Amino acid sequence: MLTVNHLCVSYGPVAAVKDISLTVDQGRIVSLIGANGAGKSSIIRAISRLISSQGEILLGDTPIQGLPPEKLCSLGLATVPEGRHVFSQLTVEENLLLGAHASQKGRENLSQGLADIYTRFPRLKERKNQLAGTMSGGEQQMLALGRALISKPNTLLLDEPSMGLAPMLVSELFDTLLSLKKEGLAILLVEQNASKSLAISDYVYLLENGSCIMSGKPQIFDHNKAIKTAYLGA
Ligand SMILES: Nc1ncnc2c1ncn2[C@@H]1O[C@H](COP(=O)(O)OP(=O)(O)OP(=O)(O)O)[C@@H](O)[C@H]1O
Ligand SMILES: [Mg+2]
């Protein structure tokens, strides 16, 4: 379970995240939606400790705001960051092995871990010896998700995982997220495709200029005309 209390992020004088609190229970998908620059990625980067922040961040009962990013994997947190960020000069399999080595659970059973990822993403198996940088955009996105999952996380942060994916792959991705939810993962999702992310989310936070202006079950967004027009493209 991920708990964030009173999170604030500033870049110099710019306050990008202002007093955000949220929780994500196991087996739940929680979405952050909002316009460009609303602070969604800053929240993801603060939780994954890539930028400093104020406030409290807990994984289960463990406060993590003082920990370096490399410790988080062993506590069960994995992130698919904005952009692809695979190691382009390494092969697909080498990228996956790096992901596995990031946590004790991932290291324990490397070959089974690889087999599980290859079952979930057959394309990665076909391309396991290809340099990651030569994979297509969508394939690299898949690899970034595979590299996160092979560490056997209990909590997954995803920053725009459908970016650049063809519509069919977007549907597959959302099916994958639903099955991960059923497997009990806690998932915090940032998506441009707000209507699709609402459809699979248990709870949604709408951000504007770093603040949460509305939160609740996805259904409440359906009934709000202004929100629908501004954020859901209706
Ligand atoms: N390294 C940085 N230095 C200065 N300002 C930054 C930095 N990173 C982000 N910001 C600013 O913080 C605000 C929030 O940015 P953030 O990337 O969190 O938004 P976002 O909601 O993810 O937007 P998008 O939908 O475009 O990805 C923006 O105004 C952005 O310009
Ligand atoms: Mg962003």
PDB file of C-alpha atoms and ligand atoms in Angstrom:
ATOM      1  CA  MET A   1       0.000   0.000   0.000  1.00  0.00           C
ATOM      2  CA  LEU A   2       1.255   3.440  -0.966  1.00  0.00           C
ATOM      3  CA  THR A   3       0.394   6.451   1.167  1.00  0.00           C
ATOM      4  CA  VAL A   4       1.324  10.034   0.356  1.00  0.00           C
ATOM      5  CA  ASN A   5       0.620  12.780   2.878  1.00  0.00           C
ATOM      6  CA  HIS A   6       0.918  16.498   2.205  1.00  0.00           C
ATOM      7  CA  LEU A   7       3.400  16.115  -0.655  1.00  0.00           C
ATOM      8  CA  CYS A   8       4.964  19.329  -1.949  1.00  0.00           C
ATOM      9  CA  VAL A   9       7.492  19.686  -4.789  1.00  0.00           C
ATOM     10  CA  SER A  10       9.200  22.902  -5.828  1.00  0.00           C
ATOM     11  CA  TYR A  11      11.628  23.659  -8.626  1.00  0.00           C
ATOM     12  CA  GLY A  12      13.344  26.772  -7.318  1.00  0.00           C
ATOM     13  CA  PRO A  13      10.586  29.336  -6.939  1.00  0.00           C
ATOM     14  CA  VAL A  14       8.072  27.222  -8.908  1.00  0.00           C
ATOM     15  CA  ALA A  15       5.691  25.213  -6.707  1.00  0.00           C
ATOM     16  CA  ALA A  16       4.796  22.260  -8.929  1.00  0.00           C
ATOM     17  CA  VAL A  17       2.983  20.052  -6.362  1.00  0.00           C
ATOM     18  CA  LYS A  18       1.036  21.623  -3.524  1.00  0.00           C
ATOM     19  CA  ASP A  19      -0.113  19.571  -0.548  1.00  0.00           C
ATOM     20  CA  ILE A  20      -1.158  16.382  -2.331  1.00  0.00           C
ATOM     21  CA  SER A  21      -2.351  13.413  -0.269  1.00  0.00           C
ATOM     22  CA  LEU A  22      -3.365  10.082  -1.746  1.00  0.00           C
ATOM     23  CA  THR A  23      -3.479   6.360  -1.030  1.00  0.00           C
ATOM     24  CA  VAL A  24      -3.289   3.321  -3.270  1.00  0.00           C
ATOM     25  CA  ASP A  25      -4.326  -0.008  -1.730  1.00  0.00           C
ATOM     26  CA  GLN A  26      -3.225  -3.409  -3.012  1.00  0.00           C
ATOM     27  CA  GLY A  27      -5.396  -4.569  -5.922  1.00  0.00           C
ATOM     28  CA  ARG A  28      -6.410  -1.019  -6.795  1.00  0.00           C
ATOM     29  CA  ILE A  29      -5.678   1.331  -9.708  1.00  0.00           C
ATOM     30  CA  VAL A  30      -5.570   5.015  -8.843  1.00  0.00           C
ATOM     31  CA  SER A  31      -5.243   7.592 -11.633  1.00  0.00           C
ATOM     32  CA  LEU A  32      -3.820  11.088 -11.709  1.00  0.00           C
ATOM     33  CA  ILE A  33      -5.313  13.190 -14.488  1.00  0.00           C
ATOM     34  CA  GLY A  34      -4.879  16.835 -15.407  1.00  0.00           C
ATOM     35  CA  ALA A  35      -3.571  19.188 -18.058  1.00  0.00           C
ATOM     36  CA  ASN A  36       0.075  19.454 -19.186  1.00  0.00           C
ATOM     37  CA  GLY A  37       2.165  20.901 -16.389  1.00  0.00           C
ATOM     38  CA  ALA A  38      -0.390  20.018 -13.674  1.00  0.00           C
ATOM     39  CA  GLY A  39       2.281  18.215 -11.631  1.00  0.00           C
ATOM     40  CA  LYS A  40       1.526  14.555 -12.418  1.00  0.00           C
ATOM     41  CA  SER A  41       5.075  13.511 -13.329  1.00  0.00           C
ATOM     42  CA  SER A  42       6.479  15.502 -10.426  1.00  0.00           C
ATOM     43  CA  ILE A  43       4.382  13.363  -8.056  1.00  0.00           C
ATOM     44  CA  ILE A  44       5.658  10.170  -9.688  1.00  0.00           C
ATOM     45  CA  ARG A  45       9.277  11.403  -9.574  1.00  0.00           C
ATOM     46  CA  ALA A  46       8.915  12.455  -5.921  1.00  0.00           C
ATOM     47  CA  ILE A  47       7.531   9.049  -4.885  1.00  0.00           C
ATOM     48  CA  SER A  48      10.316   7.260  -6.763  1.00  0.00           C
ATOM     49  CA  ARG A  49      12.784   9.596  -5.002  1.00  0.00           C
ATOM     50  CA  LEU A  50      14.249  11.012  -8.221  1.00  0.00           C
ATOM     51  CA  ILE A  51      13.549  14.532  -6.969  1.00  0.00           C
ATOM     52  CA  SER A  52      13.353  15.837  -3.439  1.00  0.00           C
ATOM     53  CA  SER A  53      10.024  16.711  -1.899  1.00  0.00           C
ATOM     54  CA  GLN A  54       8.382  17.642   1.354  1.00  0.00           C
ATOM     55  CA  GLY A  55       5.736  15.607   3.090  1.00  0.00           C
ATOM     56  CA  GLU A  56       5.412  11.954   3.937  1.00  0.00           C
ATOM     57  CA  ILE A  57       5.611   8.946   1.595  1.00  0.00           C
ATOM     58  CA  LEU A  58       4.980   5.438   2.973  1.00  0.00           C
ATOM     59  CA  LEU A  59       5.252   2.017   1.368  1.00  0.00           C
ATOM     60  CA  GLY A  60       3.219  -0.143   3.703  1.00  0.00           C
ATOM     61  CA  ASP A  61       4.353   1.185   7.090  1.00  0.00           C
ATOM     62  CA  THR A  62       7.832   2.201   5.905  1.00  0.00           C
ATOM     63  CA  PRO A  63       8.545   5.885   5.367  1.00  0.00           C
ATOM     64  CA  ILE A  64      10.633   6.156   2.191  1.00  0.00           C
ATOM     65  CA  GLN A  65      11.204   9.862   1.777  1.00  0.00           C
ATOM     66  CA  GLY A  66      14.725   9.593   3.210  1.00  0.00           C
ATOM     67  CA  LEU A  67      15.731   6.596   1.085  1.00  0.00           C
ATOM     68  CA  PRO A  68      17.758   6.626  -2.161  1.00  0.00           C
ATOM     69  CA  PRO A  69      15.887   5.445  -5.299  1.00  0.00           C
ATOM     70  CA  GLU A  70      17.866   2.177  -5.572  1.00  0.00           C
ATOM     71  CA  LYS A  71      16.545   0.979  -2.178  1.00  0.00           C
ATOM     72  CA  LEU A  72      12.911   1.296  -3.227  1.00  0.00           C
ATOM     73  CA  CYS A  73      12.887  -1.731  -5.506  1.00  0.00           C
ATOM     74  CA  SER A  74      13.681  -4.031  -2.603  1.00  0.00           C
ATOM     75  CA  LEU A  75      10.703  -2.557  -0.768  1.00  0.00           C
ATOM     76  CA  GLY A  76       8.475  -3.537  -3.684  1.00  0.00           C
ATOM     77  CA  LEU A  77       8.211  -0.280  -5.621  1.00  0.00           C
ATOM     78  CA  ALA A  78       8.794  -0.212  -9.386  1.00  0.00           C
ATOM     79  CA  THR A  79       8.397   2.703 -11.789  1.00  0.00           C
ATOM     80  CA  VAL A  80       7.831   3.046 -15.505  1.00  0.00           C
ATOM     81  CA  PRO A  81       8.978   6.645 -15.950  1.00  0.00           C
ATOM     82  CA  GLU A  82       7.794   9.222 -18.469  1.00  0.00           C
ATOM     83  CA  GLY A  83       9.557   8.589 -21.776  1.00  0.00           C
ATOM     84  CA  ARG A  84      11.041   5.172 -22.372  1.00  0.00           C
ATOM     85  CA  HIS A  85      14.365   5.162 -20.570  1.00  0.00           C
ATOM     86  CA  VAL A  86      15.464   1.699 -21.582  1.00  0.00           C
ATOM     87  CA  PHE A  87      19.207   1.101 -21.860  1.00  0.00           C
ATOM     88  CA  SER A  88      19.497   1.457 -25.614  1.00  0.00           C
ATOM     89  CA  GLN A  89      22.971  -0.113 -25.930  1.00  0.00           C
ATOM     90  CA  LEU A  90      21.895  -3.256 -24.060  1.00  0.00           C
ATOM     91  CA  THR A  91      19.773  -6.073 -25.424  1.00  0.00           C
ATOM     92  CA  VAL A  92      16.161  -6.623 -24.430  1.00  0.00           C
ATOM     93  CA  GLU A  93      17.152  -9.509 -22.162  1.00  0.00           C
ATOM     94  CA  GLU A  94      19.983  -7.525 -20.557  1.00  0.00           C
ATOM     95  CA  ASN A  95      17.513  -4.745 -19.775  1.00  0.00           C
ATOM     96  CA  LEU A  96      15.193  -7.275 -18.156  1.00  0.00           C
ATOM     97  CA  LEU A  97      18.031  -8.832 -16.147  1.00  0.00           C
ATOM     98  CA  LEU A  98      18.986  -5.396 -14.814  1.00  0.00           C
ATOM     99  CA  GLY A  99      15.380  -4.964 -13.681  1.00  0.00           C
ATOM    100  CA  ALA A 100      15.459  -8.360 -11.990  1.00  0.00           C
ATOM    101  CA  HIS A 101      18.708  -7.606 -10.160  1.00  0.00           C
ATOM    102  CA  ALA A 102      17.214  -4.496  -8.611  1.00  0.00           C
ATOM    103  CA  SER A 103      15.339  -6.506  -5.989  1.00  0.00           C
ATOM    104  CA  GLN A 104      15.863  -9.604  -3.847  1.00  0.00           C
ATOM    105  CA  LYS A 105      12.643 -11.188  -5.184  1.00  0.00           C
ATOM    106  CA  GLY A 106      13.754 -10.534  -8.766  1.00  0.00           C
ATOM    107  CA  ARG A 107      17.221 -12.028  -8.158  1.00  0.00           C
ATOM    108  CA  GLU A 108      15.878 -15.142  -6.441  1.00  0.00           C
ATOM    109  CA  ASN A 109      14.464 -16.786  -9.519  1.00  0.00           C
ATOM    110  CA  LEU A 110      15.868 -15.184 -12.611  1.00  0.00           C
ATOM    111  CA  SER A 111      14.937 -17.802 -15.175  1.00  0.00           C
ATOM    112  CA  GLN A 112      11.338 -18.116 -13.961  1.00  0.00           C
ATOM    113  CA  GLY A 113      11.088 -14.314 -13.861  1.00  0.00           C
ATOM    114  CA  LEU A 114      12.260 -14.041 -17.465  1.00  0.00           C
ATOM    115  CA  ALA A 115       9.886 -16.814 -18.529  1.00  0.00           C
ATOM    116  CA  ASP A 116       6.947 -14.985 -16.882  1.00  0.00           C
ATOM    117  CA  ILE A 117       7.755 -11.745 -18.686  1.00  0.00           C
ATOM    118  CA  TYR A 118       8.165 -13.555 -22.007  1.00  0.00           C
ATOM    119  CA  THR A 119       4.773 -15.220 -21.512  1.00  0.00           C
ATOM    120  CA  ARG A 120       3.171 -11.857 -20.808  1.00  0.00           C
ATOM    121  CA  PHE A 121       4.988 -10.110 -23.676  1.00  0.00           C
ATOM    122  CA  PRO A 122       5.802 -12.645 -26.443  1.00  0.00           C
ATOM    123  CA  ARG A 123       7.240  -9.817 -28.570  1.00  0.00           C
ATOM    124  CA  LEU A 124      10.023  -9.328 -26.028  1.00  0.00           C
ATOM    125  CA  LYS A 125      10.883 -13.019 -26.281  1.00  0.00           C
ATOM    126  CA  GLU A 126      11.106 -12.816 -30.081  1.00  0.00           C
ATOM    127  CA  ARG A 127      13.404  -9.824 -29.731  1.00  0.00           C
ATOM    128  CA  LYS A 128      15.392 -10.808 -26.653  1.00  0.00           C
ATOM    129  CA  ASN A 129      18.784 -10.441 -28.348  1.00  0.00           C
ATOM    130  CA  GLN A 130      17.956  -7.162 -30.110  1.00  0.00           C
ATOM    131  CA  LEU A 131      19.493  -3.909 -28.868  1.00  0.00           C
ATOM    132  CA  ALA A 132      16.788  -2.071 -26.942  1.00  0.00           C
ATOM    133  CA  GLY A 133      17.530   1.193 -28.780  1.00  0.00           C
ATOM    134  CA  THR A 134      16.579  -0.402 -32.095  1.00  0.00           C
ATOM    135  CA  MET A 135      13.171  -1.589 -30.863  1.00  0.00           C
ATOM    136  CA  SER A 136      10.118   0.376 -31.988  1.00  0.00           C
ATOM    137  CA  GLY A 137       8.654   2.970 -29.629  1.00  0.00           C
ATOM    138  CA  GLY A 138       5.824   0.676 -28.584  1.00  0.00           C
ATOM    139  CA  GLU A 139       8.196  -2.243 -28.050  1.00  0.00           C
ATOM    140  CA  GLN A 140      10.439  -0.081 -25.856  1.00  0.00           C
ATOM    141  CA  GLN A 141       7.392   0.911 -23.820  1.00  0.00           C
ATOM    142  CA  MET A 142       6.597  -2.785 -23.364  1.00  0.00           C
ATOM    143  CA  LEU A 143      10.203  -3.426 -22.341  1.00  0.00           C
ATOM    144  CA  ALA A 144      10.072  -0.634 -19.764  1.00  0.00           C
ATOM    145  CA  LEU A 145       6.987  -2.276 -18.239  1.00  0.00           C
ATOM    146  CA  GLY A 146       8.596  -5.732 -18.379  1.00  0.00           C
ATOM    147  CA  ARG A 147      11.712  -4.389 -16.661  1.00  0.00           C
ATOM    148  CA  ALA A 148       9.561  -2.956 -13.873  1.00  0.00           C
ATOM    149  CA  LEU A 149       7.507  -6.148 -13.433  1.00  0.00           C
ATOM    150  CA  ILE A 150      10.442  -8.553 -13.321  1.00  0.00           C
ATOM    151  CA  SER A 151      11.506  -7.081  -9.974  1.00  0.00           C
ATOM    152  CA  LYS A 152       8.200  -8.527  -8.633  1.00  0.00           C
ATOM    153  CA  PRO A 153       6.867  -5.258  -7.244  1.00  0.00           C
ATOM    154  CA  ASN A 154       3.808  -4.865  -5.026  1.00  0.00           C
ATOM    155  CA  THR A 155       3.423  -1.220  -6.032  1.00  0.00           C
ATOM    156  CA  LEU A 156       3.750   0.107  -9.571  1.00  0.00           C
ATOM    157  CA  LEU A 157       4.046   3.727 -10.711  1.00  0.00           C
ATOM    158  CA  LEU A 158       3.288   4.333 -14.388  1.00  0.00           C
ATOM    159  CA  ASP A 159       3.824   7.678 -16.091  1.00  0.00           C
ATOM    160  CA  GLU A 160       1.999   7.747 -19.434  1.00  0.00           C
ATOM    161  CA  PRO A 161       2.611   4.109 -20.363  1.00  0.00           C
ATOM    162  CA  SER A 162       0.391   4.328 -23.461  1.00  0.00           C
ATOM    163  CA  MET A 163       2.362   7.205 -24.988  1.00  0.00           C
ATOM    164  CA  GLY A 164       3.137   6.463 -28.617  1.00  0.00           C
ATOM    165  CA  LEU A 165       1.314   3.141 -28.678  1.00  0.00           C
ATOM    166  CA  ALA A 166      -0.996   2.180 -31.539  1.00  0.00           C
ATOM    167  CA  PRO A 167      -4.654   1.809 -30.451  1.00  0.00           C
ATOM    168  CA  MET A 168      -4.517  -1.991 -30.407  1.00  0.00           C
ATOM    169  CA  LEU A 169      -1.443  -1.957 -28.163  1.00  0.00           C
ATOM    170  CA  VAL A 170      -3.133   0.597 -25.895  1.00  0.00           C
ATOM    171  CA  SER A 171      -6.014  -1.835 -25.376  1.00  0.00           C
ATOM    172  CA  GLU A 172      -3.548  -4.650 -24.650  1.00  0.00           C
ATOM    173  CA  LEU A 173      -1.713  -2.427 -22.169  1.00  0.00           C
ATOM    174  CA  PHE A 174      -4.925  -1.605 -20.318  1.00  0.00           C
ATOM    175  CA  ASP A 175      -5.817  -5.321 -20.240  1.00  0.00           C
ATOM    176  CA  THR A 176      -2.371  -5.991 -18.756  1.00  0.00           C
ATOM    177  CA  LEU A 177      -2.941  -3.327 -16.081  1.00  0.00           C
ATOM    178  CA  LEU A 178      -6.288  -4.893 -15.185  1.00  0.00           C
ATOM    179  CA  SER A 179      -4.702  -8.310 -14.806  1.00  0.00           C
ATOM    180  CA  LEU A 180      -1.924  -6.841 -12.621  1.00  0.00           C
ATOM    181  CA  LYS A 181      -4.620  -5.258 -10.476  1.00  0.00           C
ATOM    182  CA  LYS A 182      -6.304  -8.675 -10.132  1.00  0.00           C
ATOM    183  CA  GLU A 183      -2.934 -10.107  -9.092  1.00  0.00           C
ATOM    184  CA  GLY A 184      -3.011  -7.633  -6.203  1.00  0.00           C
ATOM    185  CA  LEU A 185      -0.654  -4.869  -7.273  1.00  0.00           C
ATOM    186  CA  ALA A 186      -1.203  -1.312  -6.112  1.00  0.00           C
ATOM    187  CA  ILE A 187      -0.997   0.835  -9.267  1.00  0.00           C
ATOM    188  CA  LEU A 188      -0.639   4.605  -9.512  1.00  0.00           C
ATOM    189  CA  LEU A 189      -1.306   5.596 -13.119  1.00  0.00           C
ATOM    190  CA  VAL A 190      -0.709   8.845 -14.983  1.00  0.00           C
ATOM    191  CA  GLU A 191      -2.407   8.859 -18.377  1.00  0.00           C
ATOM    192  CA  GLN A 192      -3.076  11.321 -21.180  1.00  0.00           C
ATOM    193  CA  ASN A 193      -5.814   8.980 -22.262  1.00  0.00           C
ATOM    194  CA  ALA A 194      -8.043  10.038 -19.371  1.00  0.00           C
ATOM    195  CA  SER A 195     -11.251   8.352 -20.495  1.00  0.00           C
ATOM    196  CA  LYS A 196      -9.484   4.990 -20.867  1.00  0.00           C
ATOM    197  CA  SER A 197      -7.715   5.338 -17.525  1.00  0.00           C
ATOM    198  CA  LEU A 198     -10.984   6.275 -15.808  1.00  0.00           C
ATOM    199  CA  ALA A 199     -12.514   3.097 -17.176  1.00  0.00           C
ATOM    200  CA  ILE A 200     -10.029   0.894 -15.289  1.00  0.00           C
ATOM    201  CA  SER A 201      -9.500   3.045 -12.181  1.00  0.00           C
ATOM    202  CA  ASP A 202     -10.929   2.609  -8.711  1.00  0.00           C
ATOM    203  CA  TYR A 203     -10.210   6.193  -7.704  1.00  0.00           C
ATOM    204  CA  VAL A 204      -9.147   9.340  -9.552  1.00  0.00           C
ATOM    205  CA  TYR A 205      -7.424  12.573  -8.574  1.00  0.00           C
ATOM    206  CA  LEU A 206      -7.799  15.573 -10.879  1.00  0.00           C
ATOM    207  CA  LEU A 207      -4.874  18.006 -10.650  1.00  0.00           C
ATOM    208  CA  GLU A 208      -4.654  21.613 -11.699  1.00  0.00           C
ATOM    209  CA  ASN A 209      -1.551  23.756 -11.177  1.00  0.00           C
ATOM    210  CA  GLY A 210      -0.173  21.321  -8.612  1.00  0.00           C
ATOM    211  CA  SER A 211      -3.331  21.089  -6.516  1.00  0.00           C
ATOM    212  CA  CYS A 212      -6.017  18.438  -6.373  1.00  0.00           C
ATOM    213  CA  ILE A 213      -9.275  20.094  -7.419  1.00  0.00           C
ATOM    214  CA  MET A 214     -11.475  17.000  -7.432  1.00  0.00           C
ATOM    215  CA  SER A 215     -11.152  13.371  -6.392  1.00  0.00           C
ATOM    216  CA  GLY A 216     -13.406  10.379  -6.182  1.00  0.00           C
ATOM    217  CA  LYS A 217     -14.618   7.261  -7.921  1.00  0.00           C
ATOM    218  CA  PRO A 218     -14.429   7.558 -11.723  1.00  0.00           C
ATOM    219  CA  GLN A 219     -18.231   7.712 -12.026  1.00  0.00           C
ATOM    220  CA  ILE A 220     -18.360  11.176 -10.458  1.00  0.00           C
ATOM    221  CA  PHE A 221     -16.276  12.499 -13.364  1.00  0.00           C
ATOM    222  CA  ASP A 222     -18.778  11.078 -15.850  1.00  0.00           C
ATOM    223  CA  HIS A 223     -21.535  13.227 -14.395  1.00  0.00           C
ATOM    224  CA  ASN A 224     -19.530  16.459 -14.422  1.00  0.00           C
ATOM    225  CA  LYS A 225     -19.979  18.249 -17.752  1.00  0.00           C
ATOM    226  CA  ALA A 226     -17.213  20.818 -17.199  1.00  0.00           C
ATOM    227  CA  ILE A 227     -14.695  18.111 -16.314  1.00  0.00           C
ATOM    228  CA  LYS A 228     -15.786  16.018 -19.268  1.00  0.00           C
ATOM    229  CA  THR A 229     -15.214  18.894 -21.656  1.00  0.00           C
ATOM    230  CA  ALA A 230     -11.913  20.008 -20.162  1.00  0.00           C
ATOM    231  CA  TYR A 231     -10.209  16.682 -19.511  1.00  0.00           C
ATOM    232  CA  LEU A 232     -12.013  13.858 -21.183  1.00  0.00           C
ATOM    233  CA  GLY A 233     -12.376  15.326 -24.655  1.00  0.00           C
ATOM    234  CA  ALA A 234     -16.160  14.956 -24.600  1.00  0.00           C
TER     235      ALA A 234
HETATM  236  N1  LIG B   1      13.223  20.232 -13.673  1.00  0.00           N
HETATM  237  C1  LIG B   1      12.326  21.213 -13.645  1.00  0.00           C
HETATM  238  N2  LIG B   1      12.700  22.499 -13.443  1.00  0.00           N
HETATM  239  C2  LIG B   1      11.813  23.504 -13.397  1.00  0.00           C
HETATM  240  N3  LIG B   1      10.471  23.325 -13.538  1.00  0.00           N
HETATM  241  C3  LIG B   1      10.035  22.068 -13.740  1.00  0.00           C
HETATM  242  C4  LIG B   1      10.922  20.951 -13.809  1.00  0.00           C
HETATM  243  N4  LIG B   1      10.189  19.837 -14.022  1.00  0.00           N
HETATM  244  C5  LIG B   1       8.903  20.241 -14.080  1.00  0.00           C
HETATM  245  N5  LIG B   1       8.806  21.576 -13.907  1.00  0.00           N
HETATM  246  C6  LIG B   1       7.564  22.374 -13.911  1.00  0.00           C
HETATM  247  O1  LIG B   1       6.684  21.816 -12.936  1.00  0.00           O
HETATM  248  C7  LIG B   1       5.342  21.818 -13.411  1.00  0.00           C
HETATM  249  C8  LIG B   1       4.780  20.405 -13.350  1.00  0.00           C
HETATM  250  O2  LIG B   1       5.463  19.588 -14.294  1.00  0.00           O
HETATM  251  P1  LIG B   1       5.165  18.047 -14.465  1.00  0.00           P
HETATM  252  O3  LIG B   1       6.179  17.480 -15.385  1.00  0.00           O
HETATM  253  O4  LIG B   1       5.029  17.432 -13.135  1.00  0.00           O
HETATM  254  O5  LIG B   1       3.720  18.109 -15.175  1.00  0.00           O
HETATM  255  P2  LIG B   1       2.825  16.956 -15.805  1.00  0.00           P
HETATM  256  O6  LIG B   1       1.477  17.057 -15.164  1.00  0.00           O
HETATM  257  O7  LIG B   1       3.503  15.658 -15.762  1.00  0.00           O
HETATM  258  O8  LIG B   1       2.682  17.465 -17.314  1.00  0.00           O
HETATM  259  P3  LIG B   1       2.616  16.607 -18.716  1.00  0.00           P
HETATM  260  O9  LIG B   1       1.196  16.164 -18.853  1.00  0.00           O
HETATM  261  O10 LIG B   1       2.977  17.632 -19.743  1.00  0.00           O
HETATM  262  O11 LIG B   1       3.594  15.488 -18.632  1.00  0.00           O
HETATM  263  C9  LIG B   1       5.385  22.415 -14.807  1.00  0.00           C
HETATM  264  O12 LIG B   1       5.024  23.762 -14.725  1.00  0.00           O
HETATM  265  C10 LIG B   1       6.842  22.249 -15.229  1.00  0.00           C
HETATM  266  O13 LIG B   1       7.234  23.290 -16.111  1.00  0.00           O
HETATM  267 MG    MG B   2       4.228  14.378 -17.192  1.00  0.00          MG
END
